[in-house]
mmCIF file of C-alpha atoms and ligand atoms in Angstrom:
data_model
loop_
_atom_site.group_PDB
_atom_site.id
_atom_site.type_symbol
_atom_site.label_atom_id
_atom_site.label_comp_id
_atom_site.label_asym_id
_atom_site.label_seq_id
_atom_site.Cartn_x
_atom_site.Cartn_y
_atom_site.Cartn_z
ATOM 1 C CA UNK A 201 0.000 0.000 0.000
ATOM 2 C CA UNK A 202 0.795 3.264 -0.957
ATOM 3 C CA UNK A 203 -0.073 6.869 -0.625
ATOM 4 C CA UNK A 204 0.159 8.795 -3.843
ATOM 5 C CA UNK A 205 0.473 12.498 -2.168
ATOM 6 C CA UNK A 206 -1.874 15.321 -1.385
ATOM 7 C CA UNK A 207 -5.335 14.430 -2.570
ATOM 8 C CA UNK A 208 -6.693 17.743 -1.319
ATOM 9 C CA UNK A 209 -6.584 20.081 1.780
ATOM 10 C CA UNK A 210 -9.490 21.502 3.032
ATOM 11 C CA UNK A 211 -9.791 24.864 5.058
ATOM 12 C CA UNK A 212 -12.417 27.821 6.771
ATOM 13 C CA UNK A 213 -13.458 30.693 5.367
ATOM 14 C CA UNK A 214 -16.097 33.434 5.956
ATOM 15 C CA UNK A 215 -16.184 34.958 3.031
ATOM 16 C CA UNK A 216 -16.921 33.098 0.245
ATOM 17 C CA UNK A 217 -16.798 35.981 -2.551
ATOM 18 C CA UNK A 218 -13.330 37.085 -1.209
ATOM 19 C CA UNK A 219 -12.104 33.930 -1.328
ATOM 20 C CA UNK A 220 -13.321 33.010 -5.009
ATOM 21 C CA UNK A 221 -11.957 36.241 -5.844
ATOM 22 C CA UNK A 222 -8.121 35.266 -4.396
ATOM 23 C CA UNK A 223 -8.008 31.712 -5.316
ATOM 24 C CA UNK A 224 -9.580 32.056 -8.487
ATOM 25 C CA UNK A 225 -8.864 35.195 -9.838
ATOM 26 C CA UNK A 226 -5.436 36.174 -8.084
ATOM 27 C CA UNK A 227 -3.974 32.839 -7.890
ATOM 28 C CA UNK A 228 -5.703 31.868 -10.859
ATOM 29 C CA UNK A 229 -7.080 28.363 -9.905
ATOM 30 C CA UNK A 230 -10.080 26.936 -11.043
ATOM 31 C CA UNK A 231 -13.054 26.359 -9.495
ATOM 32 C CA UNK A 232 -13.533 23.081 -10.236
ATOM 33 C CA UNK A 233 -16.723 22.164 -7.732
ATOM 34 C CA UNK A 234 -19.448 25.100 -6.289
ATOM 35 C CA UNK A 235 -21.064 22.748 -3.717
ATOM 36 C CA UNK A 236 -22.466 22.591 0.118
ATOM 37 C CA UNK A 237 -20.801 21.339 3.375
ATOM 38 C CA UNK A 238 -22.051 17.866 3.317
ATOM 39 C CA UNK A 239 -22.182 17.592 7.334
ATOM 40 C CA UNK A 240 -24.177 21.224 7.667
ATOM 41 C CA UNK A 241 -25.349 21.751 4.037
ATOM 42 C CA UNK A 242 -26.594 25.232 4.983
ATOM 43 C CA UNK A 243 -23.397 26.472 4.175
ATOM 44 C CA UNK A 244 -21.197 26.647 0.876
ATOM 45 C CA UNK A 245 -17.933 24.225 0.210
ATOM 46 C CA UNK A 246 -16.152 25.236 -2.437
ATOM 47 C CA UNK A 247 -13.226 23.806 -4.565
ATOM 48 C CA UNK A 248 -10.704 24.919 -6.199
ATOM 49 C CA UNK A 249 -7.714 23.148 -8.319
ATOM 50 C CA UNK A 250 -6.159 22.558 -12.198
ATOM 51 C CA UNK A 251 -8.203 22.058 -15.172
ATOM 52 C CA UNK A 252 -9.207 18.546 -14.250
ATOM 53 C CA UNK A 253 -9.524 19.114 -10.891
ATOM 54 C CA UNK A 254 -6.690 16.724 -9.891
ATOM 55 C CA UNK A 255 -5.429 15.144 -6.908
ATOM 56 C CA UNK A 256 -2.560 17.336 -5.637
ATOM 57 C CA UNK A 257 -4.163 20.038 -6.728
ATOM 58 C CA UNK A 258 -7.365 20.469 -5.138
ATOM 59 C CA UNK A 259 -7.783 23.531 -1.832
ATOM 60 C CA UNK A 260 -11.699 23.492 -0.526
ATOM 61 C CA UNK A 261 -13.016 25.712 1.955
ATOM 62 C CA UNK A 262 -15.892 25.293 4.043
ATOM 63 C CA UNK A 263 -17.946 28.732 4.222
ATOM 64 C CA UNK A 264 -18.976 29.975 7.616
ATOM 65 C CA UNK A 265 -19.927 33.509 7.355
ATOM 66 C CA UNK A 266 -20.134 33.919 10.585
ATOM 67 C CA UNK A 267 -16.913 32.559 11.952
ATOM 68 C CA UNK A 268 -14.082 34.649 13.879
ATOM 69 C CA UNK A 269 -10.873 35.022 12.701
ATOM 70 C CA UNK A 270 -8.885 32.127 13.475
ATOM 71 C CA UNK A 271 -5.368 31.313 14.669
ATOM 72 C CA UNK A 272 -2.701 28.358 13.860
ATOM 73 C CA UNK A 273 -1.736 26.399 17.109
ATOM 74 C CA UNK A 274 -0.436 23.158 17.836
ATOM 75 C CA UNK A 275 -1.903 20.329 16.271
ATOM 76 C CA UNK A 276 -2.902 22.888 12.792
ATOM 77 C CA UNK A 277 -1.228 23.252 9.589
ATOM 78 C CA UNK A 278 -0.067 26.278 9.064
ATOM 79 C CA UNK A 279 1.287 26.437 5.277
ATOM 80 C CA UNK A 280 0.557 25.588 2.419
ATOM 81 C CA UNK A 281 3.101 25.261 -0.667
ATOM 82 C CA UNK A 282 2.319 25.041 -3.940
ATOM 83 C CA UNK A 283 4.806 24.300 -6.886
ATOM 84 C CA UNK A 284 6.453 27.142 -9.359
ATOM 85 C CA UNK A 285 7.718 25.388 -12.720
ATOM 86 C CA UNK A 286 11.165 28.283 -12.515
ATOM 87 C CA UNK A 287 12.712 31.487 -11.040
ATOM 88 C CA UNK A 288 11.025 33.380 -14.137
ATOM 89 C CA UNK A 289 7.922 32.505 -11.989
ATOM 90 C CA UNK A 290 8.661 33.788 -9.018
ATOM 91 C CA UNK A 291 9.109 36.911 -10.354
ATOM 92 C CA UNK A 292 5.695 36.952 -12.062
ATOM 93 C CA UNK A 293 4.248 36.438 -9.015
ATOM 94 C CA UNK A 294 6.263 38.911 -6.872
ATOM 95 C CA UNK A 295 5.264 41.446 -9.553
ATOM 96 C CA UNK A 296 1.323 40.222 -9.787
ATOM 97 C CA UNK A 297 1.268 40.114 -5.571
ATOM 98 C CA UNK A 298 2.181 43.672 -5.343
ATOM 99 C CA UNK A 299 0.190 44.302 -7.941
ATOM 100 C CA UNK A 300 -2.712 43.398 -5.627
ATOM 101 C CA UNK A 301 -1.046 44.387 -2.606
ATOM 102 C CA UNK A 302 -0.792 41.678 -1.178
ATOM 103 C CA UNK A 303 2.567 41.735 1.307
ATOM 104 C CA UNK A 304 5.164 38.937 0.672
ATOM 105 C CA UNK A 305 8.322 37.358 1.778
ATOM 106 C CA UNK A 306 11.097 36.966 -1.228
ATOM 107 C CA UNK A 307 13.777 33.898 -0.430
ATOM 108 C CA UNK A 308 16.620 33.737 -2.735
ATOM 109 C CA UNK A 309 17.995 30.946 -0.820
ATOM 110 C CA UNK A 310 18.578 27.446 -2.201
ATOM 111 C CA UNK A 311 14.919 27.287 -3.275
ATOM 112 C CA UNK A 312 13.649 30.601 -4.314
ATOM 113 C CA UNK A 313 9.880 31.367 -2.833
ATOM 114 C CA UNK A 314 7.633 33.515 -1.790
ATOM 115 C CA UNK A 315 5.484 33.412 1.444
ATOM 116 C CA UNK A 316 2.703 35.597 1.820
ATOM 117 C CA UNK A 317 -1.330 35.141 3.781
ATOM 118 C CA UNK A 318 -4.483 34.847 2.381
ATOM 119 C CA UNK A 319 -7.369 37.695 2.920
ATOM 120 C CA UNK A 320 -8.214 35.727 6.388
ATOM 121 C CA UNK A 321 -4.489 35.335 7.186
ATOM 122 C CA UNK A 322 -3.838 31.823 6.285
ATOM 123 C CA UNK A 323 -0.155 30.910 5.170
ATOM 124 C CA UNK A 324 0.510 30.022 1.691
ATOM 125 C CA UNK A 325 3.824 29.441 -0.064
ATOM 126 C CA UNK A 326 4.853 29.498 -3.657
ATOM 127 C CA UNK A 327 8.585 27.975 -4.209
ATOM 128 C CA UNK A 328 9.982 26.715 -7.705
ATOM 129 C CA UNK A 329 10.094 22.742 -7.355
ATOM 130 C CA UNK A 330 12.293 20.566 -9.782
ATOM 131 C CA UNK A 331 10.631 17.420 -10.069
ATOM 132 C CA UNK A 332 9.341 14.562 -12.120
ATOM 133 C CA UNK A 333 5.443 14.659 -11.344
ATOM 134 C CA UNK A 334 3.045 16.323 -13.684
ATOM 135 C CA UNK A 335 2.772 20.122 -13.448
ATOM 136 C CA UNK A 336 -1.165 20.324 -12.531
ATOM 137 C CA UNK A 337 -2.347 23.530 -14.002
ATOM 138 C CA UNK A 338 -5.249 25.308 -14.619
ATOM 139 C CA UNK A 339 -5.686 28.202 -17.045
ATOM 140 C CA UNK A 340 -6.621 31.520 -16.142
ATOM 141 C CA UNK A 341 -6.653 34.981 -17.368
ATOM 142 C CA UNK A 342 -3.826 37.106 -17.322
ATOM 143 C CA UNK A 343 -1.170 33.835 -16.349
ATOM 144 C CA UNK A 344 0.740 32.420 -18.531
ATOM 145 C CA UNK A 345 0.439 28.429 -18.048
ATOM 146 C CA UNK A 346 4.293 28.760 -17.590
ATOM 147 C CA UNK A 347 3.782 30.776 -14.631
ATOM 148 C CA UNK A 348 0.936 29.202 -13.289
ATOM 149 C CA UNK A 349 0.845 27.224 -10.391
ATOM 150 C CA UNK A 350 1.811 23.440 -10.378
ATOM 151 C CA UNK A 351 -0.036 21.712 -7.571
ATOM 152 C CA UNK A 352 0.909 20.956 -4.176
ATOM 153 C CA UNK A 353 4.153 20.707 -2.949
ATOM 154 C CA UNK A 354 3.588 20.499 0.545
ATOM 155 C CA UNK A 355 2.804 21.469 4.393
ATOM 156 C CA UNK A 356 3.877 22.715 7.433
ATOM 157 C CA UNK A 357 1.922 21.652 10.714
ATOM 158 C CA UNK A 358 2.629 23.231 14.493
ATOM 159 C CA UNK A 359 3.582 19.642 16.797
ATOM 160 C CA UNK A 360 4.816 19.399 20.098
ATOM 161 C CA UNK A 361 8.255 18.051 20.336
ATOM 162 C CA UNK A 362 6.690 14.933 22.392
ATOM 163 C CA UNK A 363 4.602 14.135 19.122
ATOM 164 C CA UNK A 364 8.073 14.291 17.344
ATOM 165 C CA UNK A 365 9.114 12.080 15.835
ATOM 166 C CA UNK A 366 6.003 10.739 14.174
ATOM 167 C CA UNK A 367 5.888 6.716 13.987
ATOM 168 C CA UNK A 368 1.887 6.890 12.552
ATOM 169 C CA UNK A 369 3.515 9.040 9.394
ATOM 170 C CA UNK A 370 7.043 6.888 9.193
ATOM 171 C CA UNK A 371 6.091 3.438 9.977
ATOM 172 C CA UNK A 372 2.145 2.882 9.309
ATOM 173 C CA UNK A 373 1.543 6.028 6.700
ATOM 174 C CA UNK A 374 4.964 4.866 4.388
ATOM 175 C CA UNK A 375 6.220 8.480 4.762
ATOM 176 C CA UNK A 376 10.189 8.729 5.125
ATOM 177 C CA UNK A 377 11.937 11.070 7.318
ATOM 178 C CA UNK A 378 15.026 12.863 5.398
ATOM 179 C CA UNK A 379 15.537 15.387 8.116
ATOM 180 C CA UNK A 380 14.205 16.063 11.577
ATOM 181 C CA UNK A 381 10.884 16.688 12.010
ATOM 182 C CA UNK A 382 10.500 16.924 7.716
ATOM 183 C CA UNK A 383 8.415 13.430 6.158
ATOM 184 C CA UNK A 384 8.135 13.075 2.511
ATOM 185 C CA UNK A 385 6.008 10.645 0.661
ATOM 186 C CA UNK A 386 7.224 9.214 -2.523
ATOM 187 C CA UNK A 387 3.743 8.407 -4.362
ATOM 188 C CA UNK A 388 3.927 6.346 -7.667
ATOM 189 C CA UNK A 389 2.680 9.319 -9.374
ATOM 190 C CA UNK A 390 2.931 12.250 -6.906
ATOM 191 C CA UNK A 391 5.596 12.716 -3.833
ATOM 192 C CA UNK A 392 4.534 15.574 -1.223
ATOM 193 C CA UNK A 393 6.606 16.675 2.155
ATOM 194 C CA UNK A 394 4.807 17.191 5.516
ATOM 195 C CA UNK A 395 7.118 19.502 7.812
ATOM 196 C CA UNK A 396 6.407 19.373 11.977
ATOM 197 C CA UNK A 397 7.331 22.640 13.419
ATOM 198 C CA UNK A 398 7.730 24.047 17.507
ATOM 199 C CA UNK A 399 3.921 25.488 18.179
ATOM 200 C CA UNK A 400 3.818 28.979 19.076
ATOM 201 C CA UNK A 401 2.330 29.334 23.102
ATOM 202 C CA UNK A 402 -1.093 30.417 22.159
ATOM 203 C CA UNK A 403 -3.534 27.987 21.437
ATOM 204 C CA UNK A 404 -4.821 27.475 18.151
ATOM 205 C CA UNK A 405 -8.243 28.605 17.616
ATOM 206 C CA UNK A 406 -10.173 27.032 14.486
ATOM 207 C CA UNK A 407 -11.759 30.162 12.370
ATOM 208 C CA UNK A 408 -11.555 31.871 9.342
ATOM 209 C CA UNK A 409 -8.307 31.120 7.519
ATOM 210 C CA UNK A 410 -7.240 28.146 9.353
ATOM 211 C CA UNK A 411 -7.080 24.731 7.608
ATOM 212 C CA UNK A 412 -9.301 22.042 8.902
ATOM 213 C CA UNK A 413 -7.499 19.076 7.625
ATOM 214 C CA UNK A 414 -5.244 17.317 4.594
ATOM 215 C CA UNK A 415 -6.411 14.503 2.517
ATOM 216 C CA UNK A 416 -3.248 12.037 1.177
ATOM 217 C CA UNK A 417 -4.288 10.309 -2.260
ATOM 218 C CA UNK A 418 -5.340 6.534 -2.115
ATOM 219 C CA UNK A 419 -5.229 5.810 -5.967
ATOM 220 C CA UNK A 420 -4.821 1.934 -5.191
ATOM 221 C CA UNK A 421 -8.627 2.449 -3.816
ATOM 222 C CA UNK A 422 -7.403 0.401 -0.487
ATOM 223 C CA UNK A 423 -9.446 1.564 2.312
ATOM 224 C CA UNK A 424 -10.526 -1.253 3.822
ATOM 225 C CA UNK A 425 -6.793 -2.409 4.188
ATOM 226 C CA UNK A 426 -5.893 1.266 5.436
ATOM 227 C CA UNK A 427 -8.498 0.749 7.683
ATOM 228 C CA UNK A 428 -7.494 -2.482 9.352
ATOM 229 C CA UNK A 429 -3.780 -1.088 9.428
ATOM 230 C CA UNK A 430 -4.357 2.484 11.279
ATOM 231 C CA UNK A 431 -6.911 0.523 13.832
ATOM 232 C CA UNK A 432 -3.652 -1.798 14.578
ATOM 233 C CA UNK A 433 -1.687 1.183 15.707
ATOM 234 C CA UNK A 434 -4.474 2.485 17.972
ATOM 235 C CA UNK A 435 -5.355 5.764 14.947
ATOM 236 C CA UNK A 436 -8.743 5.115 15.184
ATOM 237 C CA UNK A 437 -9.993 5.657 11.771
ATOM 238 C CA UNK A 438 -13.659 6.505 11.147
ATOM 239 C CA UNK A 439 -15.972 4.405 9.182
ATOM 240 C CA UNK A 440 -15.323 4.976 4.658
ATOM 241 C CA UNK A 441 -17.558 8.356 4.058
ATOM 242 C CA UNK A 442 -18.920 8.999 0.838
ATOM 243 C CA UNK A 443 -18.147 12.688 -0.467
ATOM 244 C CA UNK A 444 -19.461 11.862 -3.798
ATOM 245 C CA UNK A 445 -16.581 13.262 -5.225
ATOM 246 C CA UNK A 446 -14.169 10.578 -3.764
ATOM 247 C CA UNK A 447 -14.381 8.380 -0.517
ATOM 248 C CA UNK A 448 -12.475 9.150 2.938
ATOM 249 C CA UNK A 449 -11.445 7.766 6.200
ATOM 250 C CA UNK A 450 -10.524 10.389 8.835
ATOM 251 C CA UNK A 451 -7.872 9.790 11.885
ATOM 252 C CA UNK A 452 -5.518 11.731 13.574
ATOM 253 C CA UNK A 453 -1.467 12.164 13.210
ATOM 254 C CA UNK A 454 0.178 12.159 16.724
ATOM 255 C CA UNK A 455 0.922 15.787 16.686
ATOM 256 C CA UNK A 456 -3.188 16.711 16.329
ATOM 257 C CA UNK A 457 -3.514 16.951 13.153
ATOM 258 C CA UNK A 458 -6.524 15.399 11.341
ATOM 259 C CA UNK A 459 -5.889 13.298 8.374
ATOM 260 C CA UNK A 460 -8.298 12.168 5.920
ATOM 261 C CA UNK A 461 -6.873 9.002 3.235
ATOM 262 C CA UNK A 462 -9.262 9.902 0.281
ATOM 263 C CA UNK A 463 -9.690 8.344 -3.336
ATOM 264 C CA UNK A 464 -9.253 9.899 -6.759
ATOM 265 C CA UNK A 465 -12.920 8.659 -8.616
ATOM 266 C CA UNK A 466 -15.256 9.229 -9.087
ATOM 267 C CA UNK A 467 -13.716 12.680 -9.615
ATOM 268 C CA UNK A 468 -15.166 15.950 -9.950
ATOM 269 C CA UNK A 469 -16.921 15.066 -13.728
ATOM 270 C CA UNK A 470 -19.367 12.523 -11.920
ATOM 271 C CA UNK A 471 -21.931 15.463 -11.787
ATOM 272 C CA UNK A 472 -21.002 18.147 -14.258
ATOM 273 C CA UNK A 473 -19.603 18.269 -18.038
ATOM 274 C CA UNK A 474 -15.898 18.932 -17.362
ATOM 275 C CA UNK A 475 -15.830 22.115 -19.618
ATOM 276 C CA UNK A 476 -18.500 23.959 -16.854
ATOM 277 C CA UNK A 477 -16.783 22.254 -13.477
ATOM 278 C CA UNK A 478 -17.991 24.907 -10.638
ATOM 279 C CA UNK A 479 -20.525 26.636 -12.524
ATOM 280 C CA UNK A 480 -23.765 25.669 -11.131
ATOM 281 C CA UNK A 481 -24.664 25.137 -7.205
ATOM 282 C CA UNK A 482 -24.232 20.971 -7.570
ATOM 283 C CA UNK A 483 -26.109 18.824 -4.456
ATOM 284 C CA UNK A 484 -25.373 16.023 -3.681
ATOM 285 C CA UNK A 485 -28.829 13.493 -3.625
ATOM 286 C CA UNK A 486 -29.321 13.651 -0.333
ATOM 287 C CA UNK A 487 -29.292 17.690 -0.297
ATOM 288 C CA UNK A 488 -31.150 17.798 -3.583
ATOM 289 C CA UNK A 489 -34.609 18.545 -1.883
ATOM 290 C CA UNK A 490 -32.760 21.718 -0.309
ATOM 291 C CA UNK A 491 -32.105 23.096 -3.715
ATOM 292 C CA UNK A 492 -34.927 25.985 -3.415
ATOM 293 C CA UNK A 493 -34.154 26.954 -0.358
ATOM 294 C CA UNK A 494 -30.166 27.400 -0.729
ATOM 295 C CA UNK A 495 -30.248 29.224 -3.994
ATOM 296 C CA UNK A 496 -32.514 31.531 -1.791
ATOM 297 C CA UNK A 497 -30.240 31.721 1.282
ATOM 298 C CA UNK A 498 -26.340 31.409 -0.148
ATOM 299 C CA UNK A 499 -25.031 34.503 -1.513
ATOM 300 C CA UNK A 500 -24.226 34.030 -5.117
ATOM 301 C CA UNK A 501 -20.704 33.759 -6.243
ATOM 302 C CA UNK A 502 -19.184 35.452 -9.409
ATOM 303 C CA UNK A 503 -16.927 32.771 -11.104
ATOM 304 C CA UNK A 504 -14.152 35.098 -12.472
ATOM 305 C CA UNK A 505 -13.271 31.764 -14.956
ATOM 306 C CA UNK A 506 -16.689 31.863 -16.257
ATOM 307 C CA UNK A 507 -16.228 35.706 -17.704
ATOM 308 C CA UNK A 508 -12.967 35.128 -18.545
ATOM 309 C CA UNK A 509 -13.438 31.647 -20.680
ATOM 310 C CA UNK A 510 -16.600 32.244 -21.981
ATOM 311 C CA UNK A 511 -17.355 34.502 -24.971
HETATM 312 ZN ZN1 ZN B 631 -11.435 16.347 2.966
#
């Protein structure tokens, strides 16, 4: 058994129109799924990744317009890296980030990036990546595909040095441990690196522009046997969920951090011609009979891919 990288990472939000507006449009990902929060379907989830809406590429957020600002603590990811393709890159984004004035952090180090926050404050990391896996890339007005970004590269999660290291991630999860405290996964088709760092003394409080949890990629479909495995070592997983986009088990890391093993198909075309992904408001059947109600009660979203795509 093996894990084939990120499948997706999920996080809050309480603004959903901001947030289309900086993933979509600034970042230029594309919305690849306009749907509700399965477990409280009052509520938007919406996600975001390359054309196909690919494993490794896929960020979701959960929309709770009325949460608080929240804050990264231990047991919380608190960065998230995506891939650049070459330096040429980082420069388009230094210059397009100012641009929008959004604040960043240039390193010309060994691995050039650039660090910088969300609207609601959440971490994210663009650093050039030289690698073998498939640049995942969606197209979007105003960035070249050259430019664009590449999928996920990684994460960086607040653990407390008794958590450290991590047996659940080395020994049951297949990860391997090239440095303290840093785990990378070598997937068949994808590898990703999961980074433990010292939590800062304030609690972490779980609001806007905090990330809820990461989903590694089962593309061997092996749930049961992941199951059976992470139950050995005392992980409790939960029961296989349907998300009707791909299946899940959920468990937790040592450090806190909660984990969800999830499956590439049915894939993000089960529900929706793949030229209009994230178009419409899709339910899934058990929400359907909602329908009325939420187009009433969620604020609609302008798709900036939409405009730009369609004559
Ligand atoms: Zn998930």
């Amino acid at each position: 058994m093996r894990l084939d990288g990120i499948h997706h990472i999920t996080c809050i939000t309480a603004d959903a129109r901001g947030n289309v507006d900086f993933y979509a449009r600034v970042l230029g990902m594309r919305l690849v799924k306009k749907t509700v929060n399965f477990d409280a379907p009052d509520v938007y989830h919406l996600y975001y990744g390359d054309e196909r809406g690919a494993p490794g590429s896929i960020l979701t957020f959960f929309e709770f317009p009325d949460a608080a600002p929240g804050r990264a603590g231990a047991g919380m990811i608190h960065r998230l890296r995506w891939r650049l393709g070459s330096d040429d890159a980082v420069e388009f984004w230094a210059e397009r980030l100012a641009r929008e004035g959004v604040e960043f952090d240039l390193d010309v180090g060994d691995r050039r990036s650039l660090a910088f926050r969300d609207p609601e404050g959440l971490g994210l990391e663009l650093a050039v990546v030289h690698c073998h896996d498939e640049p995942l890339v969606a197209a979007a007005d105003g960035i070249a595909p050259e430019h664009a970004l590449r999928g996920f590269d990684g994460v960086r999660a607040f653990a407390h040095p008794a958590d450290r290291p991590d047996r659940l991630l080395t020994e049951t999860m297949g990860f391997e441990m090239p440095a303290p405290d840093t785990y990378v996964l070598a997937g068949g088709h994808r590898g990703a690196s999961y980074a433990h760092d010292r939590p800062p003394t304030a609690v972490g409080v779980q609001g806007a522009g905090t990330v809820h949890h990461i989903a590694w990629c089962d593309r061997d479909q092996e749930h049961a046997a992941w199951r059976e495995q992470l139950a050995r070592v005392g992980a409790h997983p939960t029961p296989i969920v349907d998300r009707q986009y791909f299946q899940s088990i959920y468990f937790r890391e040592l450090g806190g951090v909660l984990f969800e093993i999830a499956t590439p198909s049915p894939g993000f075309a089960i529900d929706e011609d793949p030229d209009h992904l994230g178009e419409e408001l899709r339910l899934p059947p058990q929400h359907e009979h909602l329908r009325d109600r939420l187009t009433q009660t969620l604020r609609p979203l302008a798709n900036p891919r939409a405009k730009a795509v369609r004559p």
